[in-house]
Amino acid sequence: MLAAADQPFPSSVELVLRRYAPLIDARGARSVAFEAAVTAMAPATKAAITADLKCFLAWCKSRRPVATAVPVEPETLVHYLRWLAKGSDTRAPARPATLARRIASIARVHRMLGFGEKEPLATQAGMVRDTLKGIRRDKRQRQRQAAPLRLGEAMAEGQGAPEGVTVKALLASCGTDIIGLRDAALISLAYDAGLRVSELVGTEVADLRQVGDSSGRLEIGHSKTDQLGEGALAWLSGDTMARLSAWLLASGLSEGPVFRRINVLTSPPDPAGQRVVRHYIGAKSLTRQGVVAILRRRVLEAIDLGHVELEPGMEGDTVRGLSAHSFRVGLTQDLFAAGEDGSGIALALRWSSPTTALRYARELAVGNNAAARVLGRLRDSEAPTVARSTANQ
């Protein structure tokens, strides 16, 4: 690893490695390779690897006898996976997707430290792969996908409008006060451009541009699939541009982050019992948690105002199923419902391949595949006959 003189500000990955140095054989480390690997990581990747590494090293230290973490033995990884999958009174059992990510992080750190070039890593051992397979079989669950937030209108002739929580319902819950203007602009922009939450909170005033037909363009500096910062352009509707303009005008923002925290200060009541409410716009952009909090608050308000109809008792599950990624999933499903193909959707939403788009639209695709189109028409026509025949028996 790099000496202090070469790297005055060590990365979070290196700080964790230094903290647990007795558990690590770093003789194979190459400082230049380590530096290059850390520099190439996206911030979110670096944060995930740091968290995964800290969890693994802390577990190794707690073992009796203390387990060597790097290079790790396959048997150690098997015990670690079982420990994660079992859970405890203070820790929920890890999901298969989380276990796979933990192992991938351990493998990546090994390679960064120079291991795995001459011999296979322990993470590739058969017993480790078999343990993962066994846990997946026991869990019998797919990775949970964020619930979609669709626009709320029929995308093609003959289709009905989506039910439940929709973008239109959320927009209807936003008032004309400054908080409502901000939330409406955020919701409309997140859907139109299919933004990841990092792209949404990173949007700045200078990234927005209006064109002649009243629509707009959003310049996205970099994203998960564009770590080199080549940039991309996203189309924005005239409605979204109007909502953005209303928010920026009301907030007085002309530069910097578009979406910021709004602090509310209420004065004590005067002799007439009146209170003065003042809003102060923060200097920093909203966080990921802030976006999720806004979304969930708007969902509950849309339900209370009657813009969303749910079965009694389903409010909690509905709110928990939504995340900042729901806008991206919803736009994907709406584009599929409108007849667009995976390649076009991947290009519009800045994916490196159509695979993810197809996964997000899997449920819609099943309802519109060849079997559904052909057999649905034939079998639906038989349904009344079958029903009458059954009733006569």
GROMACS .gro file of C-alpha atoms in nm:
model
  393
    1MET     CA    1   0.000   0.000   0.000
    2LEU     CA    2   0.108   0.359  -0.044
    3ALA     CA    3   0.330   0.528   0.209
    4ALA     CA    4   0.201   0.836   0.387
    5ALA     CA    5   0.432   1.061   0.186
    6ASP     CA    6   0.293   0.929  -0.142
    7GLN     CA    7  -0.070   0.946  -0.037
    8PRO     CA    8  -0.135   1.211   0.231
    9PHE     CA    9  -0.510   1.142   0.223
   10PRO     CA   10  -0.553   0.761   0.230
   11SER     CA   11  -0.873   0.618   0.089
   12SER     CA   12  -1.143   0.468   0.309
   13VAL     CA   13  -1.043   0.122   0.184
   14GLU     CA   14  -0.684   0.171   0.294
   15LEU     CA   15  -0.789   0.311   0.631
   16VAL     CA   16  -0.985  -0.007   0.703
   17LEU     CA   17  -0.690  -0.223   0.595
   18ARG     CA   18  -0.456  -0.031   0.824
   19ARG     CA   19  -0.694  -0.069   1.117
   20TYR     CA   20  -0.691  -0.448   1.083
   21ALA     CA   21  -0.329  -0.480   0.965
   22PRO     CA   22  -0.245  -0.784   1.190
   23LEU     CA   23  -0.505  -0.989   1.000
   24ILE     CA   24  -0.358  -0.908   0.660
   25ASP     CA   25  -0.055  -1.043   0.477
   26ALA     CA   26   0.018  -0.753   0.246
   27ARG     CA   27   0.351  -0.879   0.117
   28GLY     CA   28   0.202  -0.915  -0.228
   29ALA     CA   29   0.070  -0.560  -0.234
   30ARG     CA   30   0.179  -0.329  -0.516
   31SER     CA   31   0.134   0.035  -0.426
   32VAL     CA   32   0.087   0.158  -0.784
   33ALA     CA   33  -0.172  -0.109  -0.862
   34PHE     CA   34  -0.355  -0.042  -0.536
   35GLU     CA   35  -0.365   0.332  -0.602
   36ALA     CA   36  -0.489   0.278  -0.957
   37ALA     CA   37  -0.764   0.040  -0.844
   38VAL     CA   38  -0.892   0.276  -0.575
   39THR     CA   39  -0.881   0.578  -0.807
   40ALA     CA   40  -1.083   0.393  -1.073
   41MET     CA   41  -1.367   0.314  -0.832
   42ALA     CA   42  -1.692   0.505  -0.842
   43PRO     CA   43  -1.778   0.665  -0.506
   44ALA     CA   44  -2.068   0.426  -0.450
   45THR     CA   45  -1.846   0.125  -0.530
   46LYS     CA   46  -1.576   0.247  -0.293
   47ALA     CA   47  -1.832   0.296  -0.015
   48ALA     CA   48  -1.975  -0.055  -0.069
   49ILE     CA   49  -1.632  -0.221  -0.069
   50THR     CA   50  -1.532  -0.029   0.244
   51ALA     CA   51  -1.845  -0.141   0.429
   52ASP     CA   52  -1.809  -0.503   0.312
   53LEU     CA   53  -1.441  -0.513   0.403
   54LYS     CA   54  -1.503  -0.364   0.748
   55CYS     CA   55  -1.772  -0.626   0.818
   56PHE     CA   56  -1.548  -0.914   0.710
   57LEU     CA   57  -1.238  -0.798   0.896
   58ALA     CA   58  -1.434  -0.735   1.217
   59TRP     CA   59  -1.578  -1.086   1.195
   60CYS     CA   60  -1.232  -1.238   1.140
   61LYS     CA   61  -1.101  -1.053   1.444
   62SER     CA   62  -1.389  -1.182   1.659
   63ARG     CA   63  -1.313  -1.546   1.572
   64ARG     CA   64  -1.131  -1.768   1.820
   65PRO     CA   65  -0.867  -1.834   1.709
   66VAL     CA   66  -0.849  -1.513   1.508
   67ALA     CA   67  -0.891  -1.590   1.138
   68THR     CA   68  -0.647  -1.462   0.877
   69ALA     CA   69  -0.841  -1.231   0.650
   70VAL     CA   70  -0.599  -1.181   0.360
   71PRO     CA   71  -0.525  -1.423   0.207
   72VAL     CA   72  -0.840  -1.593   0.324
   73GLU     CA   73  -0.901  -1.969   0.332
   74PRO     CA   74  -1.211  -2.118   0.165
   75GLU     CA   75  -1.324  -2.270   0.494
   76THR     CA   76  -1.317  -1.926   0.656
   77LEU     CA   77  -1.543  -1.787   0.382
   78VAL     CA   78  -1.788  -2.074   0.426
   79HIS     CA   79  -1.820  -1.999   0.799
   80TYR     CA   80  -1.853  -1.626   0.723
   81LEU     CA   81  -2.133  -1.682   0.472
   82ARG     CA   82  -2.322  -1.905   0.715
   83TRP     CA   83  -2.282  -1.643   0.988
   84LEU     CA   84  -2.420  -1.371   0.761
   85ALA     CA   85  -2.710  -1.586   0.642
   86LYS     CA   86  -2.808  -1.690   0.994
   87GLY     CA   87  -2.849  -1.343   1.138
   88SER     CA   88  -2.874  -1.263   1.510
   89ASP     CA   89  -3.085  -1.072   1.762
   90THR     CA   90  -2.931  -0.744   1.643
   91ARG     CA   91  -2.874  -0.825   1.275
   92ALA     CA   92  -3.119  -0.946   1.012
   93PRO     CA   93  -3.019  -1.244   0.798
   94ALA     CA   94  -2.835  -1.130   0.485
   95ARG     CA   95  -3.004  -1.183   0.150
   96PRO     CA   96  -2.838  -1.390  -0.124
   97ALA     CA   97  -2.768  -1.076  -0.328
   98THR     CA   98  -2.592  -0.921  -0.029
   99LEU     CA   99  -2.384  -1.236   0.026
  100ALA     CA  100  -2.273  -1.237  -0.338
  101ARG     CA  101  -2.171  -0.871  -0.311
  102ARG     CA  102  -1.973  -0.939   0.010
  103ILE     CA  103  -1.778  -1.216  -0.159
  104ALA     CA  104  -1.716  -1.002  -0.468
  105SER     CA  105  -1.577  -0.723  -0.248
  106ILE     CA  106  -1.344  -0.964  -0.070
  107ALA     CA  107  -1.221  -1.096  -0.404
  108ARG     CA  108  -1.161  -0.746  -0.537
  109VAL     CA  109  -0.957  -0.644  -0.231
  110HIS     CA  110  -0.745  -0.959  -0.269
  111ARG     CA  111  -0.668  -0.867  -0.629
  112MET     CA  112  -0.587  -0.509  -0.531
  113LEU     CA  113  -0.332  -0.648  -0.285
  114GLY     CA  114  -0.169  -0.864  -0.548
  115PHE     CA  115  -0.327  -1.203  -0.476
  116GLY     CA  116  -0.492  -1.432  -0.729
  117GLU     CA  117  -0.244  -1.385  -1.015
  118LYS     CA  118  -0.071  -1.723  -0.984
  119GLU     CA  119  -0.335  -1.924  -0.799
  120PRO     CA  120  -0.715  -1.909  -0.782
  121LEU     CA  121  -0.865  -1.702  -0.504
  122ALA     CA  122  -1.048  -1.869  -0.219
  123THR     CA  123  -1.363  -1.686  -0.331
  124GLN     CA  124  -1.362  -1.909  -0.640
  125ALA     CA  125  -1.340  -2.236  -0.445
  126GLY     CA  126  -1.609  -2.494  -0.506
  127MET     CA  127  -1.714  -2.507  -0.142
  128VAL     CA  128  -1.773  -2.130  -0.139
  129ARG     CA  129  -1.985  -2.143  -0.456
  130ASP     CA  130  -2.178  -2.442  -0.322
  131THR     CA  131  -2.245  -2.259   0.005
  132LEU     CA  132  -2.388  -1.963  -0.184
  133LYS     CA  133  -2.606  -2.194  -0.394
  134GLY     CA  134  -2.732  -2.372  -0.085
  135ILE     CA  135  -2.824  -2.046   0.085
  136ARG     CA  136  -3.005  -1.926  -0.226
  137ARG     CA  137  -3.201  -2.250  -0.238
  138ASP     CA  138  -3.298  -2.217   0.127
  139LYS     CA  139  -3.404  -1.856   0.086
  140ARG     CA  140  -3.599  -1.919  -0.235
  141GLN     CA  141  -3.629  -1.550  -0.311
  142ARG     CA  142  -3.546  -1.312  -0.592
  143GLN     CA  143  -3.376  -0.980  -0.538
  144ARG     CA  144  -3.644  -0.728  -0.444
  145GLN     CA  145  -3.709  -0.470  -0.712
  146ALA     CA  146  -3.828  -0.121  -0.632
  147ALA     CA  147  -4.198  -0.081  -0.701
  148PRO     CA  148  -4.262   0.119  -1.020
  149LEU     CA  149  -4.387   0.477  -1.021
  150ARG     CA  150  -4.562   0.504  -1.357
  151LEU     CA  151  -4.707   0.820  -1.506
  152GLY     CA  152  -5.069   0.722  -1.452
  153GLU     CA  153  -5.196   0.737  -1.810
  154ALA     CA  154  -5.259   0.469  -2.073
  155MET     CA  155  -4.951   0.432  -2.291
  156ALA     CA  156  -5.124   0.277  -2.592
  157GLU     CA  157  -5.471   0.232  -2.738
  158GLY     CA  158  -5.671  -0.033  -2.560
  159GLN     CA  159  -5.470  -0.008  -2.239
  160GLY     CA  160  -5.608   0.112  -1.909
  161ALA     CA  161  -5.433   0.368  -1.693
  162PRO     CA  162  -5.211   0.218  -1.420
  163GLU     CA  163  -5.365   0.206  -1.076
  164GLY     CA  164  -5.216   0.270  -0.734
  165VAL     CA  165  -4.946   0.529  -0.667
  166THR     CA  166  -4.855   0.717  -0.984
  167VAL     CA  167  -4.657   1.026  -1.078
  168LYS     CA  168  -4.981   1.213  -1.151
  169ALA     CA  169  -5.113   1.130  -0.804
  170LEU     CA  170  -4.793   1.253  -0.639
  171LEU     CA  171  -4.800   1.576  -0.840
  172ALA     CA  172  -5.162   1.631  -0.739
  173SER     CA  173  -5.056   1.614  -0.373
  174CYS     CA  174  -4.808   1.902  -0.415
  175GLY     CA  175  -4.946   2.242  -0.320
  176THR     CA  176  -4.842   2.586  -0.444
  177ASP     CA  177  -4.625   2.670  -0.142
  178ILE     CA  178  -4.248   2.665  -0.186
  179ILE     CA  179  -4.213   2.310  -0.054
  180GLY     CA  180  -4.484   2.189  -0.292
  181LEU     CA  181  -4.313   2.364  -0.585
  182ARG     CA  182  -3.982   2.195  -0.504
  183ASP     CA  183  -4.135   1.851  -0.461
  184ALA     CA  184  -4.337   1.879  -0.784
  185ALA     CA  185  -4.027   1.981  -0.981
  186LEU     CA  186  -3.827   1.695  -0.828
  187ILE     CA  187  -4.094   1.432  -0.900
  188SER     CA  188  -4.149   1.552  -1.257
  189LEU     CA  189  -3.777   1.568  -1.339
  190ALA     CA  190  -3.698   1.230  -1.181
  191TYR     CA  191  -3.964   1.061  -1.396
  192ASP     CA  192  -3.904   1.238  -1.728
  193ALA     CA  193  -3.530   1.173  -1.730
  194GLY     CA  194  -3.543   0.835  -1.553
  195LEU     CA  195  -3.277   0.959  -1.314
  196ARG     CA  196  -3.079   0.757  -1.068
  197VAL     CA  197  -3.086   0.919  -0.725
  198SER     CA  198  -2.720   1.023  -0.756
  199GLU     CA  199  -2.803   1.201  -1.083
  200LEU     CA  200  -3.109   1.364  -0.929
  201VAL     CA  201  -2.934   1.512  -0.625
  202GLY     CA  202  -2.638   1.610  -0.845
  203THR     CA  203  -2.849   1.819  -1.084
  204GLU     CA  204  -2.743   2.184  -1.097
  205VAL     CA  205  -2.914   2.489  -1.242
  206ALA     CA  206  -2.651   2.515  -1.516
  207ASP     CA  207  -2.742   2.162  -1.634
  208LEU     CA  208  -3.092   2.272  -1.744
  209ARG     CA  209  -3.171   2.420  -2.081
  210GLN     CA  210  -3.500   2.502  -2.257
  211VAL     CA  211  -3.542   2.458  -2.632
  212GLY     CA  212  -3.780   2.612  -2.884
  213ASP     CA  213  -4.073   2.372  -2.850
  214SER     CA  214  -4.099   2.440  -2.472
  215SER     CA  215  -3.936   2.108  -2.390
  216GLY     CA  216  -3.599   2.102  -2.218
  217ARG     CA  217  -3.269   1.922  -2.194
  218LEU     CA  218  -3.082   1.802  -1.888
  219GLU     CA  219  -2.708   1.757  -1.913
  220ILE     CA  220  -2.596   1.469  -1.694
  221GLY     CA  221  -2.228   1.513  -1.615
  222HIS     CA  222  -2.156   1.156  -1.508
  223SER     CA  223  -2.346   0.857  -1.382
  224LYS     CA  224  -2.307   0.497  -1.274
  225THR     CA  225  -2.236   0.382  -1.631
  226ASP     CA  226  -2.037   0.695  -1.725
  227GLN     CA  227  -1.754   0.715  -1.475
  228LEU     CA  228  -1.529   0.890  -1.729
  229GLY     CA  229  -1.767   1.185  -1.728
  230GLU     CA  230  -1.837   1.192  -2.101
  231GLY     CA  231  -2.187   1.315  -2.019
  232ALA     CA  232  -2.533   1.256  -2.160
  233LEU     CA  233  -2.845   1.454  -2.248
  234ALA     CA  234  -3.194   1.372  -2.124
  235TRP     CA  235  -3.522   1.504  -2.270
  236LEU     CA  236  -3.760   1.693  -2.041
  237SER     CA  237  -4.127   1.768  -2.109
  238GLY     CA  238  -4.270   2.117  -2.121
  239ASP     CA  239  -4.462   2.039  -1.801
  240THR     CA  240  -4.141   1.951  -1.621
  241MET     CA  241  -3.968   2.267  -1.746
  242ALA     CA  242  -4.260   2.477  -1.621
  243ARG     CA  243  -4.243   2.314  -1.278
  244LEU     CA  244  -3.866   2.364  -1.262
  245SER     CA  245  -3.904   2.729  -1.360
  246ALA     CA  246  -4.169   2.784  -1.091
  247TRP     CA  247  -3.945   2.631  -0.824
  248LEU     CA  248  -3.632   2.820  -0.928
  249LEU     CA  249  -3.822   3.149  -0.945
  250ALA     CA  250  -3.981   3.102  -0.602
  251SER     CA  251  -3.655   2.991  -0.441
  252GLY     CA  252  -3.440   3.256  -0.610
  253LEU     CA  253  -3.184   2.996  -0.716
  254SER     CA  254  -2.970   3.085  -1.016
  255GLU     CA  255  -2.675   2.852  -0.966
  256GLY     CA  256  -2.567   2.547  -0.773
  257PRO     CA  257  -2.780   2.244  -0.676
  258VAL     CA  258  -3.140   2.253  -0.796
  259PHE     CA  259  -3.292   2.050  -0.515
  260ARG     CA  260  -3.209   2.155  -0.161
  261ARG     CA  261  -3.338   2.118   0.190
  262ILE     CA  262  -3.596   2.376   0.298
  263ASN     CA  263  -3.578   2.478   0.663
  264VAL     CA  264  -3.904   2.597   0.816
  265LEU     CA  265  -3.903   2.846   1.103
  266THR     CA  266  -4.229   2.932   1.282
  267SER     CA  267  -4.240   3.235   1.510
  268PRO     CA  268  -4.418   3.234   1.848
  269PRO     CA  269  -4.781   3.351   1.829
  270ASP     CA  270  -4.837   3.725   1.845
  271PRO     CA  271  -5.108   3.878   2.072
  272ALA     CA  272  -5.367   3.798   1.805
  273GLY     CA  273  -5.256   3.434   1.799
  274GLN     CA  274  -5.099   3.459   1.454
  275ARG     CA  275  -4.774   3.282   1.365
  276VAL     CA  276  -4.531   3.380   1.092
  277VAL     CA  277  -4.382   3.089   0.892
  278ARG     CA  278  -4.055   3.150   0.710
  279HIS     CA  279  -3.877   2.917   0.470
  280TYR     CA  280  -3.500   2.913   0.430
  281ILE     CA  281  -3.338   2.740   0.134
  282GLY     CA  282  -3.028   2.539   0.226
  283ALA     CA  283  -2.696   2.573   0.044
  284LYS     CA  284  -2.629   2.203  -0.012
  285SER     CA  285  -2.815   1.955  -0.230
  286LEU     CA  286  -3.062   1.703  -0.094
  287THR     CA  287  -2.923   1.367   0.011
  288ARG     CA  288  -3.045   1.026  -0.102
  289GLN     CA  289  -3.228   0.992   0.230
  290GLY     CA  290  -3.387   1.333   0.179
  291VAL     CA  291  -3.527   1.232  -0.160
  292VAL     CA  292  -3.674   0.911  -0.015
  293ALA     CA  293  -3.830   1.106   0.274
  294ILE     CA  294  -3.995   1.349   0.029
  295LEU     CA  295  -4.126   1.063  -0.184
  296ARG     CA  296  -4.277   0.877   0.110
  297ARG     CA  297  -4.434   1.190   0.253
  298ARG     CA  298  -4.596   1.269  -0.081
  299VAL     CA  299  -4.729   0.915  -0.112
  300LEU     CA  300  -4.903   0.939   0.225
  301GLU     CA  301  -5.043   1.282   0.138
  302ALA     CA  302  -5.172   1.152  -0.197
  303ILE     CA  303  -5.349   0.871  -0.012
  304ASP     CA  304  -5.497   1.110   0.245
  305LEU     CA  305  -5.621   1.345  -0.029
  306GLY     CA  306  -5.791   1.061  -0.215
  307HIS     CA  307  -5.562   1.066  -0.520
  308VAL     CA  308  -5.464   0.704  -0.454
  309GLU     CA  309  -5.702   0.423  -0.370
  310LEU     CA  310  -5.559   0.133  -0.170
  311GLU     CA  311  -5.706  -0.158   0.018
  312PRO     CA  312  -5.729  -0.086   0.392
  313GLY     CA  313  -5.405  -0.162   0.574
  314MET     CA  314  -5.185  -0.155   0.260
  315GLU     CA  315  -5.043   0.193   0.318
  316GLY     CA  316  -4.734   0.073   0.500
  317ASP     CA  317  -4.640  -0.193   0.245
  318THR     CA  318  -4.697   0.052  -0.040
  319VAL     CA  319  -4.468   0.315   0.110
  320ARG     CA  320  -4.195   0.063   0.195
  321GLY     CA  321  -4.199  -0.076  -0.158
  322LEU     CA  322  -4.113   0.261  -0.315
  323SER     CA  323  -3.768   0.414  -0.341
  324ALA     CA  324  -3.594   0.687  -0.537
  325HIS     CA  325  -3.531   0.421  -0.805
  326SER     CA  326  -3.906   0.374  -0.852
  327PHE     CA  327  -3.920   0.665  -1.101
  328ARG     CA  328  -3.666   0.490  -1.325
  329VAL     CA  329  -3.847   0.157  -1.303
  330GLY     CA  330  -4.182   0.324  -1.375
  331LEU     CA  331  -4.054   0.509  -1.682
  332THR     CA  332  -3.906   0.186  -1.814
  333GLN     CA  333  -4.238   0.006  -1.779
  334ASP     CA  334  -4.429   0.294  -1.940
  335LEU     CA  335  -4.196   0.294  -2.241
  336PHE     CA  336  -4.237  -0.081  -2.282
  337ALA     CA  337  -4.614  -0.043  -2.254
  338ALA     CA  338  -4.596   0.216  -2.532
  339GLY     CA  339  -4.427  -0.040  -2.759
  340GLU     CA  340  -4.064   0.077  -2.739
  341ASP     CA  341  -3.794  -0.190  -2.758
  342GLY     CA  342  -3.521  -0.266  -2.507
  343SER     CA  343  -3.242  -0.108  -2.709
  344GLY     CA  344  -3.420   0.225  -2.741
  345ILE     CA  345  -3.508   0.228  -2.373
  346ALA     CA  346  -3.150   0.144  -2.274
  347LEU     CA  347  -3.028   0.435  -2.485
  348ALA     CA  348  -3.281   0.678  -2.338
  349LEU     CA  349  -3.212   0.575  -1.979
  350ARG     CA  350  -2.832   0.548  -2.023
  351TRP     CA  351  -2.783   0.176  -1.964
  352SER     CA  352  -2.489  -0.008  -2.116
  353SER     CA  353  -2.722  -0.286  -2.240
  354PRO     CA  354  -3.097  -0.363  -2.263
  355THR     CA  355  -3.067  -0.643  -2.003
  356THR     CA  356  -3.165  -0.431  -1.704
  357ALA     CA  357  -3.451  -0.269  -1.893
  358LEU     CA  358  -3.586  -0.613  -1.980
  359ARG     CA  359  -3.563  -0.721  -1.617
  360TYR     CA  360  -3.753  -0.414  -1.497
  361ALA     CA  361  -4.024  -0.471  -1.757
  362ARG     CA  362  -4.044  -0.846  -1.710
  363GLU     CA  363  -4.395  -0.838  -1.565
  364LEU     CA  364  -4.527  -0.620  -1.847
  365ALA     CA  365  -4.346  -0.829  -2.108
  366VAL     CA  366  -4.512  -1.150  -1.986
  367GLY     CA  367  -4.853  -0.992  -2.030
  368ASN     CA  368  -4.770  -0.891  -2.387
  369ASN     CA  369  -4.565  -1.181  -2.520
  370ALA     CA  370  -4.668  -1.411  -2.804
  371ALA     CA  371  -4.853  -1.656  -2.580
  372ALA     CA  372  -5.048  -1.378  -2.408
  373ARG     CA  373  -5.148  -1.213  -2.736
  374VAL     CA  374  -5.256  -1.530  -2.919
  375LEU     CA  375  -5.385  -1.759  -2.645
  376GLY     CA  376  -5.530  -1.473  -2.443
  377ARG     CA  377  -5.769  -1.389  -2.725
  378LEU     CA  378  -5.868  -1.752  -2.783
  379ARG     CA  379  -5.892  -1.863  -2.422
  380ASP     CA  380  -6.076  -1.550  -2.312
  381SER     CA  381  -6.343  -1.624  -2.572
  382GLU     CA  382  -6.383  -1.972  -2.422
  383ALA     CA  383  -6.412  -1.851  -2.064
  384PRO     CA  384  -6.791  -1.784  -2.059
  385THR     CA  385  -6.862  -2.125  -2.214
  386VAL     CA  386  -6.648  -2.302  -1.955
  387ALA     CA  387  -6.814  -2.102  -1.677
  388ARG     CA  388  -7.165  -2.194  -1.799
  389SER     CA  389  -7.067  -2.558  -1.842
  390THR     CA  390  -6.927  -2.573  -1.489
  391ALA     CA  391  -7.235  -2.404  -1.346
  392ASN     CA  392  -7.468  -2.659  -1.510
  393GLN     CA  393  -7.291  -2.955  -1.356
   0.00000   0.00000   0.00000
